[in-house]
Amino acid sequence: MSLTTTPAGGPLPRQVADAYVDALVELDPITGTFLGIPESSGRLPDFSPEGQEAVARLARTTLDRLAEAETRPGADSPAEKICARLLRERLTAELAVHDAGEGLRTVSNLSSPLHHVREAFTLTPAETEEDWAAIAQRLRAVPAALGGYRAALQAGLEKDLPAGPLQVSTVIGQLGEWIGTGRSWFAEFTAPGPEALRAELDEAAEAATGALVELRDWFRDVYAPAIEGAPDVVGRERYARLARYYNGTDIDPEEAYAYGWSEFHRLLAEMEAEAQKVLPGAASPWEALAWCDEHGEAVEGVEETRQWLQSLMDEAIDALDGTHFDLAERVRRVESRIAPPGSAAAPYYTQPSLDFSRPGRTWLPTMGQTRFPAYDLVSTWYHEGVPGHHLQLAQWAHVADRLSRYQTTVGMVSANAEGWALYAERLMDELGFLTTPERRLGYLDAQMMRAVRVIIDIGMHLELRIPADSPFHPGERWTPRLAHEFFARHSSRPADFVESEIVRYQGMPGQAIGYKLGERVWLQGREAARARHGADFDLKAWHMAALSQGSLGLDDLLTELSAL
């Protein structure tokens, strides 16, 4: 049965899931742009409380339709059951977040309606005059979209649902950078547009910039004073709800916190040994990494770095395809890009459109730098690009017609994808791709950052006690100030990156833990499958089967990986 053919008895779960995607795109054109739907290019979502409730109504209706679909003949097939489990878990988790009013307090330096609007423009097609006409239309929609966002935050104030003050001050700074002192980000973005539309694009960019100014001033003059003194941490109840949303499982925070500490101690010992290979006599791994910053392998120039990262991914594809993966030609294509000014400090990835007309892309925020140490970039691009996010999310797009568009796009569980990407870093270490002590120490430093995330994200939001065997403030309870100090002490990252990360964790509670918790599930699933097959275990076949199963929450991921 094709996913496009409705059986006589009515739709099955996968068809219900894809009907949800179609309806969601109508409400959320930014999702349409991510999927590569041209009709979405000129529109933006309604971020107001009414717009958010419309998305919630769709989720509730879809859950009712799913319950009916599960009673129909054919609904008990493995393909239908796994899609039904994902759809129910995701929509239930999203509704729990919505019903608690989280959408009325969403302020973040990385992921908020404000950031989604700007990112949508970087993904909107911009090749033809027709494309640019749609961009002008979308620019004219910015004031209403941001007005709806402001209305949601105002409703949050009225319900005593404030965002954290640190999030707000950071976003005010980001808005200032996007507005600029000469040309705004929107003006720069539209500069390459066709001359035939120049006046229209300039007018639309000015209107969009005006909306940024209005939002910045409202944050500064109204919202920030209203939330002064509000906590920057969320507490156990909110944390549990948000962690479920990002991880697809109800975590045991104390167990996860203890796991983060065990990984911290393991990685610290390994880093200390590796640091001596980089800088004999170094007092700590971070002294050795500081030496790498000044004297180690580096790439000079922003464009030169972009090209170097592209070569790194191209070389990884050539080395891995046919040996540890079997890649379709369209999956092999990935682009390296420089992130627009005013982005958060962390590199990121955007997945290809479903038809691959827009390829997968990695994005490097330069943060004003022109020299980039290689030890940090290599492992990061194995994570963001190949074999990390790109191979997983591009493979999902490649098999979307065999699964469902929901399972391979909007149903993505953060911890699944981030867990795979962290597993990918480890895989490249296992396969010997980290060819120098500098690069391997950089990989361990990146792993350490993910262990530290588990410790401080859970510890800070739940105000847990620091263990007695910690080398840092044993016996004290976590605060954001201690989290910042601990991260800075155990990372090679510069001060602005550390600051950006702490703001990120406070604005997206429960998301940052998914890297290590997800990686643990990927490793456990691989070892369980290896134990089942014994000498017949085929790592390449396991990789491709694992990457072709679409999204799963951590509740289901271990079971499915173990059975491959």
PDB file of N, CA and C in Angstrom, residues 6-64:
ATOM      1  N   THR A   6      -5.345   5.880   0.294  1.00  0.00           N
ATOM      2  CA  THR A   6      -6.094   5.636   1.523  1.00  0.00           C
ATOM      3  C   THR A   6      -6.875   4.337   1.389  1.00  0.00           C
ATOM      4  N   PRO A   7      -6.710   3.390   2.318  1.00  0.00           N
ATOM      5  CA  PRO A   7      -7.449   2.142   2.241  1.00  0.00           C
ATOM      6  C   PRO A   7      -8.940   2.386   2.421  1.00  0.00           C
ATOM      7  N   ALA A   8      -9.743   1.390   1.999  1.00  0.00           N
ATOM      8  CA  ALA A   8     -11.194   1.546   2.030  1.00  0.00           C
ATOM      9  C   ALA A   8     -11.702   1.859   3.428  1.00  0.00           C
ATOM     10  N   GLY A   9     -11.052   1.306   4.445  1.00  0.00           N
ATOM     11  CA  GLY A   9     -11.501   1.517   5.814  1.00  0.00           C
ATOM     12  C   GLY A   9     -11.088   2.839   6.405  1.00  0.00           C
ATOM     13  N   GLY A  10     -10.320   3.650   5.681  1.00  0.00           N
ATOM     14  CA  GLY A  10      -9.837   4.922   6.204  1.00  0.00           C
ATOM     15  C   GLY A  10      -8.335   4.927   6.363  1.00  0.00           C
ATOM     16  N   PRO A  11      -7.738   6.074   6.675  1.00  0.00           N
ATOM     17  CA  PRO A  11      -6.278   6.197   6.729  1.00  0.00           C
ATOM     18  C   PRO A  11      -5.671   5.390   7.867  1.00  0.00           C
ATOM     19  N   LEU A  12      -4.453   4.921   7.630  1.00  0.00           N
ATOM     20  CA  LEU A  12      -3.655   4.232   8.634  1.00  0.00           C
ATOM     21  C   LEU A  12      -2.738   5.250   9.329  1.00  0.00           C
ATOM     22  N   PRO A  13      -2.048   4.850  10.397  1.00  0.00           N
ATOM     23  CA  PRO A  13      -1.262   5.828  11.156  1.00  0.00           C
ATOM     24  C   PRO A  13      -0.279   6.648  10.345  1.00  0.00           C
ATOM     25  N   ARG A  14       0.432   6.040   9.407  1.00  0.00           N
ATOM     26  CA  ARG A  14       1.409   6.824   8.642  1.00  0.00           C
ATOM     27  C   ARG A  14       0.719   7.897   7.810  1.00  0.00           C
ATOM     28  N   GLN A  15      -0.486   7.602   7.323  1.00  0.00           N
ATOM     29  CA  GLN A  15      -1.221   8.614   6.557  1.00  0.00           C
ATOM     30  C   GLN A  15      -1.758   9.717   7.467  1.00  0.00           C
ATOM     31  N   VAL A  16      -2.164   9.338   8.669  1.00  0.00           N
ATOM     32  CA  VAL A  16      -2.562  10.352   9.644  1.00  0.00           C
ATOM     33  C   VAL A  16      -1.378  11.271   9.952  1.00  0.00           C
ATOM     34  N   ALA A  17      -0.194  10.669  10.100  1.00  0.00           N
ATOM     35  CA  ALA A  17       1.006  11.451  10.399  1.00  0.00           C
ATOM     36  C   ALA A  17       1.324  12.422   9.273  1.00  0.00           C
ATOM     37  N   ASP A  18       1.215  11.971   8.037  1.00  0.00           N
ATOM     38  CA  ASP A  18       1.540  12.862   6.927  1.00  0.00           C
ATOM     39  C   ASP A  18       0.454  13.906   6.702  1.00  0.00           C
ATOM     40  N   ALA A  19      -0.807  13.568   7.008  1.00  0.00           N
ATOM     41  CA  ALA A  19      -1.858  14.587   6.949  1.00  0.00           C
ATOM     42  C   ALA A  19      -1.592  15.668   7.989  1.00  0.00           C
ATOM     43  N   TYR A  20      -1.035  15.274   9.127  1.00  0.00           N
ATOM     44  CA  TYR A  20      -0.651  16.263  10.143  1.00  0.00           C
ATOM     45  C   TYR A  20       0.418  17.201   9.594  1.00  0.00           C
ATOM     46  N   VAL A  21       1.413  16.658   8.881  1.00  0.00           N
ATOM     47  CA  VAL A  21       2.460  17.500   8.301  1.00  0.00           C
ATOM     48  C   VAL A  21       1.849  18.514   7.343  1.00  0.00           C
ATOM     49  N   ASP A  22       0.942  18.057   6.472  1.00  0.00           N
ATOM     50  CA  ASP A  22       0.316  18.974   5.514  1.00  0.00           C
ATOM     51  C   ASP A  22      -0.433  20.093   6.230  1.00  0.00           C
ATOM     52  N   ALA A  23      -1.190  19.733   7.268  1.00  0.00           N
ATOM     53  CA  ALA A  23      -1.951  20.751   8.003  1.00  0.00           C
ATOM     54  C   ALA A  23      -1.029  21.678   8.787  1.00  0.00           C
ATOM     55  N   LEU A  24       0.056  21.135   9.329  1.00  0.00           N
ATOM     56  CA  LEU A  24       0.995  21.964  10.074  1.00  0.00           C
ATOM     57  C   LEU A  24       1.649  22.995   9.167  1.00  0.00           C
ATOM     58  N   VAL A  25       1.991  22.609   7.947  1.00  0.00           N
ATOM     59  CA  VAL A  25       2.621  23.539   7.009  1.00  0.00           C
ATOM     60  C   VAL A  25       1.702  24.724   6.720  1.00  0.00           C
ATOM     61  N   GLU A  26       0.394  24.480   6.690  1.00  0.00           N
ATOM     62  CA  GLU A  26      -0.540  25.579   6.477  1.00  0.00           C
ATOM     63  C   GLU A  26      -0.475  26.577   7.629  1.00  0.00           C
ATOM     64  N   LEU A  27      -0.320  26.065   8.842  1.00  0.00           N
ATOM     65  CA  LEU A  27      -0.242  26.930  10.018  1.00  0.00           C
ATOM     66  C   LEU A  27       1.156  27.496  10.233  1.00  0.00           C
ATOM     67  N   ASP A  28       2.163  26.770   9.798  1.00  0.00           N
ATOM     68  CA  ASP A  28       3.562  27.133  10.067  1.00  0.00           C
ATOM     69  C   ASP A  28       4.367  27.093   8.770  1.00  0.00           C
ATOM     70  N   PRO A  29       4.353  28.172   7.998  1.00  0.00           N
ATOM     71  CA  PRO A  29       5.086  28.185   6.730  1.00  0.00           C
ATOM     72  C   PRO A  29       6.600  28.037   6.895  1.00  0.00           C
ATOM     73  N   ILE A  30       7.145  28.329   8.079  1.00  0.00           N
ATOM     74  CA  ILE A  30       8.576  28.109   8.279  1.00  0.00           C
ATOM     75  C   ILE A  30       8.886  26.619   8.190  1.00  0.00           C
ATOM     76  N   THR A  31       8.028  25.781   8.757  1.00  0.00           N
ATOM     77  CA  THR A  31       8.178  24.337   8.572  1.00  0.00           C
ATOM     78  C   THR A  31       8.109  23.988   7.095  1.00  0.00           C
ATOM     79  N   GLY A  32       7.216  24.641   6.359  1.00  0.00           N
ATOM     80  CA  GLY A  32       7.153  24.412   4.916  1.00  0.00           C
ATOM     81  C   GLY A  32       8.450  24.747   4.220  1.00  0.00           C
ATOM     82  N   THR A  33       9.094  25.831   4.633  1.00  0.00           N
ATOM     83  CA  THR A  33      10.387  26.194   4.043  1.00  0.00           C
ATOM     84  C   THR A  33      11.444  25.140   4.367  1.00  0.00           C
ATOM     85  N   PHE A  34      11.467  24.644   5.604  1.00  0.00           N
ATOM     86  CA  PHE A  34      12.406  23.581   5.949  1.00  0.00           C
ATOM     87  C   PHE A  34      12.190  22.364   5.060  1.00  0.00           C
ATOM     88  N   LEU A  35      10.933  22.071   4.734  1.00  0.00           N
ATOM     89  CA  LEU A  35      10.629  20.906   3.907  1.00  0.00           C
ATOM     90  C   LEU A  35      10.854  21.170   2.419  1.00  0.00           C
ATOM     91  N   GLY A  36      11.029  22.443   2.039  1.00  0.00           N
ATOM     92  CA  GLY A  36      11.266  22.762   0.636  1.00  0.00           C
ATOM     93  C   GLY A  36      10.000  22.991  -0.158  1.00  0.00           C
ATOM     94  N   ILE A  37       8.924  23.443   0.498  1.00  0.00           N
ATOM     95  CA  ILE A  37       7.644  23.677  -0.175  1.00  0.00           C
ATOM     96  C   ILE A  37       7.611  25.122  -0.664  1.00  0.00           C
ATOM     97  N   PRO A  38       7.639  25.350  -1.986  1.00  0.00           N
ATOM     98  CA  PRO A  38       7.766  26.722  -2.509  1.00  0.00           C
ATOM     99  C   PRO A  38       6.636  27.639  -2.065  1.00  0.00           C
ATOM    100  N   GLU A  39       5.429  27.107  -1.918  1.00  0.00           N
ATOM    101  CA  GLU A  39       4.282  27.938  -1.570  1.00  0.00           C
ATOM    102  C   GLU A  39       4.413  28.582  -0.191  1.00  0.00           C
ATOM    103  N   SER A  40       5.334  28.074   0.625  1.00  0.00           N
ATOM    104  CA  SER A  40       5.535  28.636   1.958  1.00  0.00           C
ATOM    105  C   SER A  40       6.423  29.875   1.957  1.00  0.00           C
ATOM    106  N   SER A  41       7.108  30.146   0.854  1.00  0.00           N
ATOM    107  CA  SER A  41       8.199  31.126   0.854  1.00  0.00           C
ATOM    108  C   SER A  41       7.770  32.541   1.187  1.00  0.00           C
ATOM    109  N   GLY A  42       6.516  32.899   0.917  1.00  0.00           N
ATOM    110  CA  GLY A  42       6.105  34.280   1.130  1.00  0.00           C
ATOM    111  C   GLY A  42       5.375  34.526   2.434  1.00  0.00           C
ATOM    112  N   ARG A  43       5.315  33.512   3.312  1.00  0.00           N
ATOM    113  CA  ARG A  43       4.473  33.631   4.506  1.00  0.00           C
ATOM    114  C   ARG A  43       5.277  33.357   5.775  1.00  0.00           C
ATOM    115  N   LEU A  44       4.709  33.779   6.921  1.00  0.00           N
ATOM    116  CA  LEU A  44       5.271  33.486   8.238  1.00  0.00           C
ATOM    117  C   LEU A  44       4.132  33.038   9.152  1.00  0.00           C
ATOM    118  N   PRO A  45       4.458  32.318  10.223  1.00  0.00           N
ATOM    119  CA  PRO A  45       3.411  31.815  11.109  1.00  0.00           C
ATOM    120  C   PRO A  45       2.796  32.911  11.977  1.00  0.00           C
ATOM    121  N   ASP A  46       1.664  32.553  12.596  1.00  0.00           N
ATOM    122  CA  ASP A  46       1.041  33.367  13.630  1.00  0.00           C
ATOM    123  C   ASP A  46       1.570  32.872  14.975  1.00  0.00           C
ATOM    124  N   PHE A  47       2.437  33.657  15.606  1.00  0.00           N
ATOM    125  CA  PHE A  47       3.051  33.260  16.872  1.00  0.00           C
ATOM    126  C   PHE A  47       2.242  33.719  18.089  1.00  0.00           C
ATOM    127  N   SER A  48       1.097  34.325  17.856  1.00  0.00           N
ATOM    128  CA  SER A  48       0.285  34.841  18.957  1.00  0.00           C
ATOM    129  C   SER A  48      -0.310  33.690  19.763  1.00  0.00           C
ATOM    130  N   PRO A  49      -0.909  33.967  20.919  1.00  0.00           N
ATOM    131  CA  PRO A  49      -1.576  32.893  21.660  1.00  0.00           C
ATOM    132  C   PRO A  49      -2.619  32.165  20.820  1.00  0.00           C
ATOM    133  N   GLU A  50      -3.334  32.908  19.966  1.00  0.00           N
ATOM    134  CA  GLU A  50      -4.338  32.264  19.119  1.00  0.00           C
ATOM    135  C   GLU A  50      -3.688  31.349  18.087  1.00  0.00           C
ATOM    136  N   GLY A  51      -2.569  31.782  17.544  1.00  0.00           N
ATOM    137  CA  GLY A  51      -1.855  30.938  16.588  1.00  0.00           C
ATOM    138  C   GLY A  51      -1.307  29.688  17.244  1.00  0.00           C
ATOM    139  N   GLN A  52      -0.777  29.827  18.445  1.00  0.00           N
ATOM    140  CA  GLN A  52      -0.278  28.666  19.172  1.00  0.00           C
ATOM    141  C   GLN A  52      -1.408  27.692  19.491  1.00  0.00           C
ATOM    142  N   GLU A  53      -2.574  28.218  19.849  1.00  0.00           N
ATOM    143  CA  GLU A  53      -3.706  27.338  20.162  1.00  0.00           C
ATOM    144  C   GLU A  53      -4.184  26.607  18.904  1.00  0.00           C
ATOM    145  N   ALA A  54      -4.085  27.223  17.748  1.00  0.00           N
ATOM    146  CA  ALA A  54      -4.471  26.547  16.507  1.00  0.00           C
ATOM    147  C   ALA A  54      -3.587  25.320  16.266  1.00  0.00           C
ATOM    148  N   VAL A  55      -2.291  25.455  16.522  1.00  0.00           N
ATOM    149  CA  VAL A  55      -1.383  24.306  16.377  1.00  0.00           C
ATOM    150  C   VAL A  55      -1.736  23.225  17.399  1.00  0.00           C
ATOM    151  N   ALA A  56      -2.082  23.639  18.608  1.00  0.00           N
ATOM    152  CA  ALA A  56      -2.460  22.665  19.637  1.00  0.00           C
ATOM    153  C   ALA A  56      -3.748  21.940  19.261  1.00  0.00           C
ATOM    154  N   ARG A  57      -4.728  22.668  18.695  1.00  0.00           N
ATOM    155  CA  ARG A  57      -5.968  22.013  18.256  1.00  0.00           C
ATOM    156  C   ARG A  57      -5.680  20.964  17.201  1.00  0.00           C
ATOM    157  N   LEU A  58      -4.777  21.291  16.278  1.00  0.00           N
ATOM    158  CA  LEU A  58      -4.394  20.318  15.257  1.00  0.00           C
ATOM    159  C   LEU A  58      -3.800  19.072  15.906  1.00  0.00           C
ATOM    160  N   ALA A  59      -2.963  19.241  16.910  1.00  0.00           N
ATOM    161  CA  ALA A  59      -2.368  18.097  17.599  1.00  0.00           C
ATOM    162  C   ALA A  59      -3.445  17.242  18.262  1.00  0.00           C
ATOM    163  N   ARG A  60      -4.404  17.880  18.924  1.00  0.00           N
ATOM    164  CA  ARG A  60      -5.462  17.117  19.603  1.00  0.00           C
ATOM    165  C   ARG A  60      -6.318  16.365  18.591  1.00  0.00           C
ATOM    166  N   THR A  61      -6.672  17.036  17.508  1.00  0.00           N
ATOM    167  CA  THR A  61      -7.462  16.381  16.464  1.00  0.00           C
ATOM    168  C   THR A  61      -6.711  15.209  15.865  1.00  0.00           C
ATOM    169  N   THR A  62      -5.406  15.385  15.656  1.00  0.00           N
ATOM    170  CA  THR A  62      -4.594  14.314  15.076  1.00  0.00           C
ATOM    171  C   THR A  62      -4.519  13.118  16.011  1.00  0.00           C
ATOM    172  N   LEU A  63      -4.419  13.352  17.303  1.00  0.00           N
ATOM    173  CA  LEU A  63      -4.407  12.234  18.251  1.00  0.00           C
ATOM    174  C   LEU A  63      -5.724  11.463  18.210  1.00  0.00           C
ATOM    175  N   ASP A  64      -6.834  12.169  18.050  1.00  0.00           N
ATOM    176  CA  ASP A  64      -8.128  11.484  17.908  1.00  0.00           C
ATOM    177  C   ASP A  64      -8.156  10.644  16.634  1.00  0.00           C
TER     178      ASP A  64
END
